[in-house]
Amino acid sequence: MDRIRIRGGKPLAGEIRIGGAKNAALPLLAAGLLTNERLTLTNVPQLADIATMTDLLAVHGVAVEPRDEAGRVLSIGGAITNTTAPYDIVRKMRASILVLGPLLARIGEARVSLPGGCAIGTRPVDLHLKGLEQMGARITLDGGYINAEVTGRLRGGAIILPFASVGATENLLMAAALAQGTTTIDNAAREPEITDLAECLIAMGARITGAGSHRLTIEGVEALHAATHPIVPDRIEAGTYACAAAIAGGELLLRGARFDHLAALGRALDDAGVELSEVEGGVRVRRQNGLRGADVMTEPYPGFPTDMQAQFMAVMAVAEGAAMITETIFENRFMHVPELNRMGARINVHGASAIVRGVYALSGAPVMATDLRASVSLVVAGLAARGDTIVNRVYHLDRGYEALEAKLASCGADIERLTG
Ligand code: EPZ
């Protein structure tokens, strides 16, 4: 199994190109199920999760074809021949649940394996199911599967989400696009990935207003059509490299990154003594002096992203003073803490909060983590550690970071992938 070795202590300098967002690409691929015509996506990142979603669409009979050599342009199309999303694929990737709304809206039936809990929490999908029921779907759970059907078309409904769930907002938005009548989704998630999905659906002929606000209004149409859509840049990839520069010191240009999508992280980095600024073509991150402890609490967008919590904690591990980091989105997203402590960090978790007491230096160690962002936080920590850090279970990183080691190495990091 591949591992990544990092020898810490090198400041970073140079430019990193930010790819299309994984968490935008996954629902956009599922949106390809909403029409018989072709949906073409550009700026597609090359990631294991994209391959998994492609495999799932193939199970449904829908082909995802590359339109360029690098696989950055994908064209999705074909008739749906099977409405079952099998356990074998859903267990690998929870985002598979995003085919539920489109299949139900298009074909009137779907059978999707229930995603189980995962390393970061129990992660139920009750809000997805309740919303679809409000739109007229009959849903039963049987043998570990969600069975959903509707007679005729889904109907518009007034849905109020008790929590601004990203996935539930996406599933309901896609379903509502083809429903009969008007749907409102109140307390909708406002993440840039939702706005990106709404923009793509609008290009396909959907009638949606309010994207990026708490209330989405969708006037259902009978059919959607072909469109081409560029995927929004990945704010979490950009934020991760900003943390890399913060901990290693130096200066990076994050080419293609959207400054407006990084506001909460920018404020936290500013408190910590790191400068994030908008420049032509992207975002610049620079640290010249020492790091200071800064508190953060994760919240739905536009709050501080849970997907940046682990990387920011790695930075705080070597900051002067203390930082309190509170996780409000997932109940078990501190798996990186024991591994960071093995590298010499001083972090105590109490309930949903972690107190990080900055240490002068971390020391390299063999480490591993059980999810994507926890794994990358160990790479970030390794950039500032003395000696070698070996990050095991690199397949987690490959789910969400394209060419991580090459991008960091091109900016001066001493990092390599050990294969086999
Ligand atoms: C999306 O997950 C992202 N995944 C996650 O990215 C991200 O951490 C999360 O949003 C929060 O920003 C994709 O976009 C593919 P939620 P999602 O529904 O949609 C609870 C990464 O590292 N909840 O907003 O699953 C749930 O248990 C990841 O790239 C319910 O209780 O997130 C969680 O505690 C991992 N019932 C909270 O809401 C539901 O029906 C937030 O979940 C749905 C959610």
GROMACS .gro file of C-alpha atoms and ligand atoms in nm:
model
  464
    1MET     CA    1   0.000   0.000   0.000
    2ASP     CA    2   0.127   0.349  -0.088
    3ARG     CA    3   0.260   0.580   0.182
    4ILE     CA    4   0.375   0.942   0.180
    5ARG     CA    5   0.704   1.048   0.336
    6ILE     CA    6   0.757   1.408   0.440
    7ARG     CA    7   1.078   1.553   0.578
    8GLY     CA    8   0.978   1.874   0.755
    9GLY     CA    9   1.139   2.213   0.786
   10LYS     CA   10   1.134   2.351   0.432
   11PRO     CA   11   0.945   2.678   0.371
   12LEU     CA   12   0.718   2.680   0.065
   13ALA     CA   13   0.745   2.912  -0.232
   14GLY     CA   14   0.572   2.900  -0.568
   15GLU     CA   15   0.238   2.837  -0.725
   16ILE     CA   16  -0.022   2.561  -0.689
   17ARG     CA   17  -0.308   2.517  -0.932
   18ILE     CA   18  -0.639   2.451  -0.755
   19GLY     CA   19  -0.863   2.193  -0.922
   20GLY     CA   20  -1.239   2.163  -0.950
   21ALA     CA   21  -1.417   2.089  -0.622
   22LYS     CA   22  -1.472   1.723  -0.536
   23ASN     CA   23  -1.784   1.807  -0.337
   24ALA     CA   24  -1.929   2.001  -0.629
   25ALA     CA   25  -1.831   1.739  -0.889
   26LEU     CA   26  -2.008   1.451  -0.710
   27PRO     CA   27  -2.361   1.603  -0.711
   28LEU     CA   28  -2.299   1.740  -1.062
   29LEU     CA   29  -2.226   1.389  -1.188
   30ALA     CA   30  -2.548   1.269  -1.022
   31ALA     CA   31  -2.731   1.556  -1.196
   32GLY     CA   32  -2.639   1.384  -1.523
   33LEU     CA   33  -2.915   1.134  -1.438
   34LEU     CA   34  -3.177   1.410  -1.469
   35THR     CA   35  -3.174   1.425  -1.848
   36ASN     CA   36  -3.152   1.197  -2.149
   37GLU     CA   37  -2.935   1.457  -2.320
   38ARG     CA   38  -2.564   1.505  -2.250
   39LEU     CA   39  -2.431   1.698  -1.955
   40THR     CA   40  -2.071   1.807  -2.005
   41LEU     CA   41  -1.862   1.903  -1.703
   42THR     CA   42  -1.530   2.085  -1.733
   43ASN     CA   43  -1.258   2.144  -1.470
   44VAL     CA   44  -1.317   1.792  -1.335
   45PRO     CA   45  -1.061   1.685  -1.072
   46GLN     CA   46  -0.892   1.344  -1.108
   47LEU     CA   47  -0.985   1.172  -0.785
   48ALA     CA   48  -1.081   0.827  -0.663
   49ASP     CA   49  -1.427   0.954  -0.557
   50ILE     CA   50  -1.498   1.077  -0.909
   51ALA     CA   51  -1.410   0.730  -1.041
   52THR     CA   52  -1.646   0.576  -0.785
   53MET     CA   53  -1.934   0.803  -0.892
   54THR     CA   54  -1.856   0.720  -1.256
   55ASP     CA   55  -1.880   0.349  -1.169
   56LEU     CA   56  -2.215   0.409  -1.000
   57LEU     CA   57  -2.358   0.593  -1.300
   58ALA     CA   58  -2.241   0.302  -1.518
   59VAL     CA   59  -2.440   0.064  -1.296
   60HIS     CA   60  -2.746   0.278  -1.374
   61GLY     CA   61  -2.666   0.246  -1.746
   62VAL     CA   62  -2.533   0.599  -1.788
   63ALA     CA   63  -2.188   0.644  -1.940
   64VAL     CA   64  -1.936   0.906  -1.830
   65GLU     CA   65  -1.697   0.966  -2.118
   66PRO     CA   66  -1.377   1.173  -2.117
   67ARG     CA   67  -1.371   1.439  -2.387
   68ASP     CA   68  -1.002   1.532  -2.348
   69GLU     CA   69  -0.680   1.347  -2.276
   70ALA     CA   70  -0.644   1.459  -1.915
   71GLY     CA   71  -1.001   1.359  -1.825
   72ARG     CA   72  -1.086   1.713  -1.716
   73VAL     CA   73  -1.387   1.725  -1.945
   74LEU     CA   74  -1.648   1.457  -1.887
   75SER     CA   75  -1.964   1.403  -2.082
   76ILE     CA   76  -2.248   1.217  -1.914
   77GLY     CA   77  -2.538   1.060  -2.098
   78GLY     CA   78  -2.745   0.755  -2.181
   79ALA     CA   79  -3.072   0.593  -2.083
   80ILE     CA   80  -3.118   0.478  -1.725
   81THR     CA   81  -3.150   0.099  -1.735
   82ASN     CA   82  -3.122   0.014  -1.364
   83THR     CA   83  -3.239   0.207  -1.059
   84THR     CA   84  -3.046   0.019  -0.788
   85ALA     CA   85  -2.739   0.175  -0.624
   86PRO     CA   86  -2.570  -0.132  -0.476
   87TYR     CA   87  -2.413  -0.170  -0.132
   88ASP     CA   88  -2.070  -0.241  -0.280
   89ILE     CA   89  -2.045   0.111  -0.421
   90VAL     CA   90  -2.240   0.306  -0.158
   91ARG     CA   91  -2.028   0.163   0.125
   92LYS     CA   92  -1.718   0.304  -0.048
   93MET     CA   93  -1.864   0.651  -0.086
   94ARG     CA   94  -2.155   0.803   0.108
   95ALA     CA   95  -2.212   1.067  -0.161
   96SER     CA   96  -2.370   0.783  -0.365
   97ILE     CA   97  -2.693   0.879  -0.184
   98LEU     CA   98  -2.707   1.175  -0.425
   99VAL     CA   99  -2.847   0.952  -0.701
  100LEU     CA  100  -3.166   0.898  -0.498
  101GLY     CA  101  -3.338   1.229  -0.581
  102PRO     CA  102  -3.248   1.227  -0.953
  103LEU     CA  103  -3.353   0.860  -1.006
  104LEU     CA  104  -3.682   0.913  -0.829
  105ALA     CA  105  -3.757   1.233  -1.018
  106ARG     CA  106  -3.665   1.086  -1.357
  107ILE     CA  107  -3.785   0.724  -1.337
  108GLY     CA  108  -4.025   0.725  -1.041
  109GLU     CA  109  -3.832   0.462  -0.850
  110ALA     CA  110  -3.496   0.407  -0.682
  111ARG     CA  111  -3.337   0.147  -0.460
  112VAL     CA  112  -3.028   0.281  -0.286
  113SER     CA  113  -2.822   0.103  -0.025
  114LEU     CA  114  -2.843   0.285   0.308
  115PRO     CA  115  -2.508   0.447   0.375
  116GLY     CA  116  -2.392   0.334   0.717
  117GLY     CA  117  -2.208   0.542   0.971
  118CYS     CA  118  -1.854   0.638   0.889
  119ALA     CA  119  -1.535   0.735   1.066
  120ILE     CA  120  -1.648   1.094   1.127
  121GLY     CA  121  -1.992   1.013   1.268
  122THR     CA  122  -2.323   0.830   1.235
  123ARG     CA  123  -2.435   1.054   0.945
  124PRO     CA  124  -2.801   0.959   0.895
  125VAL     CA  125  -2.992   1.049   0.576
  126ASP     CA  126  -3.330   1.108   0.740
  127LEU     CA  127  -3.357   1.465   0.609
  128HIS     CA  128  -3.312   1.345   0.249
  129LEU     CA  129  -3.589   1.087   0.297
  130LYS     CA  130  -3.834   1.314   0.481
  131GLY     CA  131  -3.801   1.582   0.214
  132LEU     CA  132  -3.866   1.334  -0.067
  133GLU     CA  133  -4.168   1.197   0.122
  134GLN     CA  134  -4.304   1.550   0.141
  135MET     CA  135  -4.279   1.556  -0.236
  136GLY     CA  136  -4.498   1.248  -0.264
  137ALA     CA  137  -4.243   0.965  -0.255
  138ARG     CA  138  -4.327   0.643  -0.071
  139ILE     CA  139  -4.020   0.523   0.110
  140THR     CA  140  -3.956   0.197   0.291
  141LEU     CA  141  -3.637   0.055   0.435
  142ASP     CA  142  -3.571  -0.309   0.375
  143GLY     CA  143  -3.262  -0.532   0.381
  144GLY     CA  144  -3.030  -0.236   0.423
  145TYR     CA  145  -3.181  -0.058   0.122
  146ILE     CA  146  -3.393   0.253   0.076
  147ASN     CA  147  -3.683   0.168  -0.156
  148ALA     CA  148  -3.842   0.479  -0.297
  149GLU     CA  149  -4.121   0.516  -0.551
  150VAL     CA  150  -4.372   0.767  -0.672
  151THR     CA  151  -4.677   0.735  -0.891
  152GLY     CA  152  -4.644   0.987  -1.172
  153ARG     CA  153  -4.418   1.283  -1.098
  154LEU     CA  154  -4.294   1.408  -0.765
  155ARG     CA  155  -4.497   1.704  -0.639
  156GLY     CA  156  -4.362   2.038  -0.524
  157GLY     CA  157  -4.368   2.089  -0.149
  158ALA     CA  158  -4.275   2.335   0.126
  159ILE     CA  159  -3.974   2.176   0.292
  160ILE     CA  160  -3.812   2.315   0.604
  161LEU     CA  161  -3.482   2.151   0.690
  162PRO     CA  162  -3.419   2.136   1.067
  163PHE     CA  163  -3.047   2.149   0.989
  164ALA     CA  164  -2.886   2.300   0.678
  165SER     CA  165  -2.762   1.966   0.544
  166VAL     CA  166  -2.550   1.993   0.232
  167GLY     CA  167  -2.644   1.652   0.090
  168ALA     CA  168  -3.016   1.683   0.170
  169THR     CA  169  -3.031   2.026   0.005
  170GLU     CA  170  -2.861   1.884  -0.306
  171ASN     CA  171  -3.082   1.574  -0.332
  172LEU     CA  172  -3.402   1.776  -0.285
  173LEU     CA  173  -3.291   2.048  -0.525
  174MET     CA  174  -3.229   1.790  -0.800
  175ALA     CA  175  -3.557   1.612  -0.731
  176ALA     CA  176  -3.754   1.938  -0.724
  177ALA     CA  177  -3.612   2.044  -1.061
  178LEU     CA  178  -3.831   1.778  -1.231
  179ALA     CA  179  -4.126   1.782  -0.987
  180GLN     CA  180  -4.474   1.903  -1.069
  181GLY     CA  181  -4.528   2.247  -0.920
  182THR     CA  182  -4.318   2.466  -0.697
  183THR     CA  183  -4.091   2.351  -0.414
  184THR     CA  184  -3.942   2.572  -0.146
  185ILE     CA  185  -3.650   2.454   0.066
  186ASP     CA  186  -3.610   2.664   0.380
  187ASN     CA  187  -3.296   2.658   0.592
  188ALA     CA  188  -3.120   2.532   0.280
  189ALA     CA  189  -2.743   2.486   0.292
  190ARG     CA  190  -2.555   2.780   0.136
  191GLU     CA  191  -2.223   2.616   0.047
  192PRO     CA  192  -2.065   2.730  -0.284
  193GLU     CA  193  -2.107   2.370  -0.407
  194ILE     CA  194  -2.487   2.411  -0.378
  195THR     CA  195  -2.476   2.733  -0.578
  196ASP     CA  196  -2.263   2.554  -0.838
  197LEU     CA  197  -2.520   2.274  -0.863
  198ALA     CA  198  -2.803   2.526  -0.895
  199GLU     CA  199  -2.616   2.709  -1.172
  200CYS     CA  200  -2.565   2.384  -1.362
  201LEU     CA  201  -2.931   2.286  -1.324
  202ILE     CA  202  -3.037   2.632  -1.446
  203ALA     CA  203  -2.813   2.584  -1.752
  204MET     CA  204  -2.998   2.252  -1.805
  205GLY     CA  205  -3.332   2.437  -1.805
  206ALA     CA  206  -3.431   2.422  -1.437
  207ARG     CA  207  -3.611   2.719  -1.277
  208ILE     CA  208  -3.435   2.792  -0.950
  209THR     CA  209  -3.402   3.112  -0.748
  210GLY     CA  210  -3.234   3.184  -0.417
  211ALA     CA  211  -2.914   2.980  -0.457
  212GLY     CA  212  -2.666   3.087  -0.191
  213SER     CA  213  -2.948   3.199   0.042
  214HIS     CA  214  -3.147   3.020   0.313
  215ARG     CA  215  -3.446   2.972   0.082
  216LEU     CA  216  -3.440   2.794  -0.250
  217THR     CA  217  -3.745   2.815  -0.474
  218ILE     CA  218  -3.773   2.561  -0.753
  219GLU     CA  219  -4.045   2.568  -1.015
  220GLY     CA  220  -4.045   2.216  -1.155
  221VAL     CA  221  -4.015   2.156  -1.530
  222GLU     CA  222  -4.106   1.845  -1.733
  223ALA     CA  223  -3.761   1.781  -1.874
  224LEU     CA  224  -3.406   1.911  -1.857
  225HIS     CA  225  -3.168   1.937  -2.151
  226ALA     CA  226  -2.800   1.929  -2.249
  227ALA     CA  227  -2.560   2.180  -2.098
  228THR     CA  228  -2.191   2.244  -2.035
  229HIS     CA  229  -2.081   2.350  -1.689
  230PRO     CA  230  -1.740   2.438  -1.539
  231ILE     CA  231  -1.694   2.301  -1.186
  232VAL     CA  232  -1.624   2.562  -0.916
  233PRO     CA  233  -1.264   2.562  -0.777
  234ASP     CA  234  -1.212   2.350  -0.466
  235ARG     CA  235  -1.214   2.580  -0.162
  236ILE     CA  236  -1.104   2.295   0.066
  237GLU     CA  237  -0.806   2.205  -0.153
  238ALA     CA  238  -0.711   2.574  -0.158
  239GLY     CA  239  -0.758   2.602   0.218
  240THR     CA  240  -0.544   2.295   0.275
  241TYR     CA  241  -0.251   2.447   0.081
  242ALA     CA  242  -0.304   2.774   0.268
  243CYS     CA  243  -0.255   2.577   0.592
  244ALA     CA  244   0.051   2.410   0.440
  245ALA     CA  245   0.207   2.752   0.376
  246ALA     CA  246   0.096   2.869   0.721
  247ILE     CA  247   0.274   2.588   0.901
  248ALA     CA  248   0.582   2.567   0.676
  249GLY     CA  249   0.624   2.943   0.629
  250GLY     CA  250   0.687   3.114   0.296
  251GLU     CA  251   0.448   3.225   0.027
  252LEU     CA  252   0.220   3.047  -0.220
  253LEU     CA  253  -0.003   3.157  -0.503
  254LEU     CA  254  -0.313   2.936  -0.509
  255ARG     CA  255  -0.396   2.972  -0.876
  256GLY     CA  256  -0.766   2.964  -0.959
  257ALA     CA  257  -0.880   2.971  -0.594
  258ARG     CA  258  -1.181   3.189  -0.509
  259PHE     CA  259  -1.099   3.435  -0.230
  260ASP     CA  260  -1.467   3.494  -0.151
  261HIS     CA  261  -1.510   3.122  -0.074
  262LEU     CA  262  -1.227   3.132   0.182
  263ALA     CA  263  -1.350   3.415   0.404
  264ALA     CA  264  -1.391   3.224   0.734
  265LEU     CA  265  -1.056   3.049   0.696
  266GLY     CA  266  -0.898   3.380   0.600
  267ARG     CA  267  -1.020   3.539   0.925
  268ALA     CA  268  -0.884   3.249   1.130
  269LEU     CA  269  -0.548   3.259   0.952
  270ASP     CA  270  -0.533   3.635   1.000
  271ASP     CA  271  -0.586   3.586   1.377
  272ALA     CA  272  -0.302   3.333   1.362
  273GLY     CA  273  -0.063   3.577   1.191
  274VAL     CA  274  -0.097   3.448   0.833
  275GLU     CA  275  -0.195   3.672   0.547
  276LEU     CA  276  -0.446   3.555   0.285
  277SER     CA  277  -0.513   3.802   0.005
  278GLU     CA  278  -0.685   3.819  -0.330
  279VAL     CA  279  -0.450   3.863  -0.625
  280GLU     CA  280  -0.497   3.840  -0.998
  281GLY     CA  281  -0.556   3.479  -1.094
  282GLY     CA  282  -0.613   3.348  -0.742
  283VAL     CA  283  -0.526   3.384  -0.377
  284ARG     CA  284  -0.192   3.449  -0.213
  285VAL     CA  285  -0.100   3.310   0.127
  286ARG     CA  286   0.203   3.436   0.315
  287ARG     CA  287   0.357   3.382   0.655
  288GLN     CA  288   0.666   3.574   0.751
  289ASN     CA  289   0.653   3.579   1.130
  290GLY     CA  290   0.553   3.337   1.406
  291LEU     CA  291   0.211   3.171   1.443
  292ARG     CA  292  -0.033   3.266   1.721
  293GLY     CA  293  -0.310   3.052   1.868
  294ALA     CA  294  -0.656   3.132   1.725
  295ASP     CA  295  -0.994   2.983   1.821
  296VAL     CA  296  -1.235   2.845   1.562
  297MET     CA  297  -1.573   2.677   1.562
  298THR     CA  298  -1.700   2.482   1.263
  299GLU     CA  299  -2.037   2.587   1.122
  300PRO     CA  300  -2.233   2.554   0.800
  301TYR     CA  301  -2.113   2.792   0.526
  302PRO     CA  302  -2.031   3.079   0.547
  303GLY     CA  303  -1.891   2.969   0.886
  304PHE     CA  304  -1.558   2.794   0.932
  305PRO     CA  305  -1.574   2.464   0.733
  306THR     CA  306  -1.561   2.131   0.914
  307ASP     CA  307  -1.355   2.007   0.619
  308MET     CA  308  -1.075   2.250   0.724
  309GLN     CA  309  -1.083   2.176   1.097
  310ALA     CA  310  -0.812   1.907   1.101
  311GLN     CA  311  -0.567   2.103   0.883
  312PHE     CA  312  -0.612   2.419   1.091
  313MET     CA  313  -0.556   2.217   1.407
  314ALA     CA  314  -0.223   2.094   1.269
  315VAL     CA  315  -0.120   2.458   1.221
  316MET     CA  316  -0.231   2.547   1.574
  317ALA     CA  317  -0.022   2.260   1.711
  318VAL     CA  318   0.292   2.472   1.658
  319ALA     CA  319   0.144   2.819   1.728
  320GLU     CA  320   0.241   3.029   2.026
  321GLY     CA  321  -0.024   3.009   2.298
  322ALA     CA  322  -0.341   2.806   2.291
  323ALA     CA  323  -0.632   2.755   2.052
  324MET     CA  324  -0.978   2.616   2.117
  325ILE     CA  325  -1.122   2.428   1.822
  326THR     CA  326  -1.489   2.334   1.841
  327GLU     CA  327  -1.654   2.091   1.600
  328THR     CA  328  -2.031   2.136   1.566
  329ILE     CA  329  -2.108   1.950   1.242
  330PHE     CA  330  -1.987   1.595   1.304
  331GLU     CA  331  -1.975   1.419   1.640
  332ASN     CA  332  -1.654   1.227   1.587
  333ARG     CA  333  -1.421   1.437   1.380
  334PHE     CA  334  -1.113   1.445   1.602
  335MET     CA  335  -0.945   1.121   1.491
  336HIS     CA  336  -0.637   1.317   1.390
  337VAL     CA  337  -0.580   1.427   1.751
  338PRO     CA  338  -0.411   1.109   1.883
  339GLU     CA  339  -0.192   1.097   1.571
  340LEU     CA  340  -0.091   1.465   1.603
  341ASN     CA  341  -0.013   1.396   1.969
  342ARG     CA  342   0.211   1.109   1.860
  343MET     CA  343   0.405   1.374   1.667
  344GLY     CA  344   0.451   1.573   1.987
  345ALA     CA  345   0.142   1.798   1.977
  346ARG     CA  346  -0.035   1.882   2.304
  347ILE     CA  347  -0.404   1.854   2.229
  348ASN     CA  348  -0.683   1.758   2.471
  349VAL     CA  349  -1.034   1.683   2.356
  350HIS     CA  350  -1.328   1.753   2.581
  351GLY     CA  351  -1.664   1.682   2.421
  352ALA     CA  352  -1.693   1.880   2.099
  353SER     CA  353  -1.391   2.099   2.172
  354ALA     CA  354  -1.017   2.048   2.150
  355ILE     CA  355  -0.768   2.261   2.337
  356VAL     CA  356  -0.445   2.289   2.144
  357ARG     CA  357  -0.144   2.410   2.340
  358GLY     CA  358   0.119   2.508   2.089
  359VAL     CA  359   0.456   2.334   2.109
  360TYR     CA  360   0.789   2.464   1.980
  361ALA     CA  361   0.830   2.180   1.729
  362LEU     CA  362   0.667   1.855   1.619
  363SER     CA  363   0.868   1.543   1.554
  364GLY     CA  364   0.818   1.314   1.257
  365ALA     CA  365   0.654   0.974   1.315
  366PRO     CA  366   0.470   0.701   1.126
  367VAL     CA  367   0.102   0.798   1.139
  368MET     CA  368  -0.230   0.709   0.980
  369ALA     CA  369  -0.584   0.835   0.980
  370THR     CA  370  -0.926   0.706   0.893
  371ASP     CA  371  -1.061   0.984   0.676
  372LEU     CA  372  -0.957   1.224   0.407
  373ARG     CA  373  -0.916   1.551   0.597
  374ALA     CA  374  -0.761   1.384   0.903
  375SER     CA  375  -0.503   1.222   0.671
  376VAL     CA  376  -0.413   1.546   0.500
  377SER     CA  377  -0.376   1.721   0.837
  378LEU     CA  378  -0.095   1.475   0.913
  379VAL     CA  379   0.077   1.573   0.588
  380VAL     CA  380   0.040   1.940   0.688
  381ALA     CA  381   0.188   1.862   1.032
  382GLY     CA  382   0.472   1.668   0.869
  383LEU     CA  383   0.578   1.980   0.675
  384ALA     CA  384   0.681   2.141   1.005
  385ALA     CA  385   0.802   1.832   1.191
  386ARG     CA  386   1.162   1.746   1.261
  387GLY     CA  387   1.267   1.432   1.077
  388ASP     CA  388   1.053   1.198   0.869
  389THR     CA  389   0.677   1.161   0.888
  390ILE     CA  390   0.532   0.860   0.709
  391VAL     CA  391   0.159   0.889   0.637
  392ASN     CA  392   0.000   0.548   0.583
  393ARG     CA  393  -0.334   0.469   0.414
  394VAL     CA  394  -0.275   0.716   0.134
  395TYR     CA  395  -0.591   0.594  -0.042
  396HIS     CA  396  -0.784   0.833   0.181
  397LEU     CA  397  -0.584   1.123   0.036
  398ASP     CA  398  -0.639   1.004  -0.320
  399ARG     CA  399  -1.015   1.034  -0.266
  400GLY     CA  400  -0.991   1.412  -0.243
  401TYR     CA  401  -0.649   1.550  -0.337
  402GLU     CA  402  -0.509   1.529  -0.688
  403ALA     CA  403  -0.128   1.504  -0.711
  404LEU     CA  404  -0.086   1.624  -0.352
  405GLU     CA  405   0.281   1.530  -0.322
  406ALA     CA  406   0.372   1.665  -0.666
  407LYS     CA  407   0.202   1.998  -0.596
  408LEU     CA  408   0.378   2.041  -0.261
  409ALA     CA  409   0.714   1.919  -0.394
  410SER     CA  410   0.700   2.174  -0.678
  411CYS     CA  411   0.693   2.447  -0.410
  412GLY     CA  412   0.994   2.321  -0.220
  413ALA     CA  413   0.851   2.063   0.021
  414ASP     CA  414   1.057   1.749   0.078
  415ILE     CA  415   0.780   1.498   0.012
  416GLU     CA  416   0.747   1.178  -0.187
  417ARG     CA  417   0.511   0.888  -0.240
  418LEU     CA  418   0.650   0.549  -0.147
  419THR     CA  419   0.478   0.284  -0.355
  420GLY     CA  420   0.426  -0.079  -0.276
  421EPZ     C1  421  -2.100   1.720   0.281
  421EPZ     O1  422  -2.138   1.599   0.347
  421EPZ     C2  423  -1.959   1.697   0.231
  421EPZ     N1  424  -1.959   1.584   0.136
  421EPZ     C3  425  -1.866   1.670   0.348
  421EPZ     O2  426  -1.735   1.659   0.296
  421EPZ     C4  427  -1.874   1.789   0.445
  421EPZ     O3  428  -1.795   1.761   0.559
  421EPZ     C5  429  -2.019   1.814   0.487
  421EPZ     O4  430  -2.101   1.831   0.370
  421EPZ     C6  431  -2.037   1.936   0.575
  421EPZ     O5  432  -1.987   2.050   0.509
  421EPZ     C7  433  -1.994   1.605   0.011
  421EPZ     O6  434  -2.028   1.714  -0.030
  421EPZ     C8  435  -1.986   1.489  -0.082
  421EPZ     P1  436  -2.439   1.720   0.576
  421EPZ     P2  437  -2.292   1.572   0.383
  421EPZ     O7  438  -2.557   1.651   0.521
  421EPZ     O8  439  -2.376   1.621   0.274
  421EPZ     C9  440  -2.627   1.544   0.982
  421EPZ    C10  441  -1.509   1.577   0.291
  421EPZ     O9  442  -1.410   1.553   0.366
  421EPZ     N2  443  -2.736   1.496   0.896
  421EPZ    O10  444  -2.435   1.870   0.571
  421EPZ    O11  445  -2.303   1.431   0.424
  421EPZ    C11  446  -2.499   1.465   0.956
  421EPZ    O12  447  -2.499   1.346   1.028
  421EPZ    C12  448  -1.646   1.562   0.344
  421EPZ    O13  449  -1.497   1.613   0.173
  421EPZ    C13  450  -2.845   1.435   0.954
  421EPZ    O14  451  -2.855   1.421   1.077
  421EPZ    O15  452  -2.306   1.666   0.511
  421EPZ    C14  453  -2.394   1.562   0.998
  421EPZ    O16  454  -2.374   1.556   1.136
  421EPZ    C15  455  -1.673   1.463   0.446
  421EPZ     N3  456  -2.945   1.386   0.873
  421EPZ    C16  457  -2.453   1.698   0.961
  421EPZ    O17  458  -2.593   1.675   0.946
  421EPZ    C17  459  -2.939   1.399   0.737
  421EPZ    O18  460  -3.032   1.353   0.669
  421EPZ    C18  461  -2.396   1.759   0.832
  421EPZ    O19  462  -2.419   1.671   0.726
  421EPZ    C19  463  -2.828   1.462   0.679
  421EPZ    C20  464  -2.728   1.511   0.761
   0.00000   0.00000   0.00000
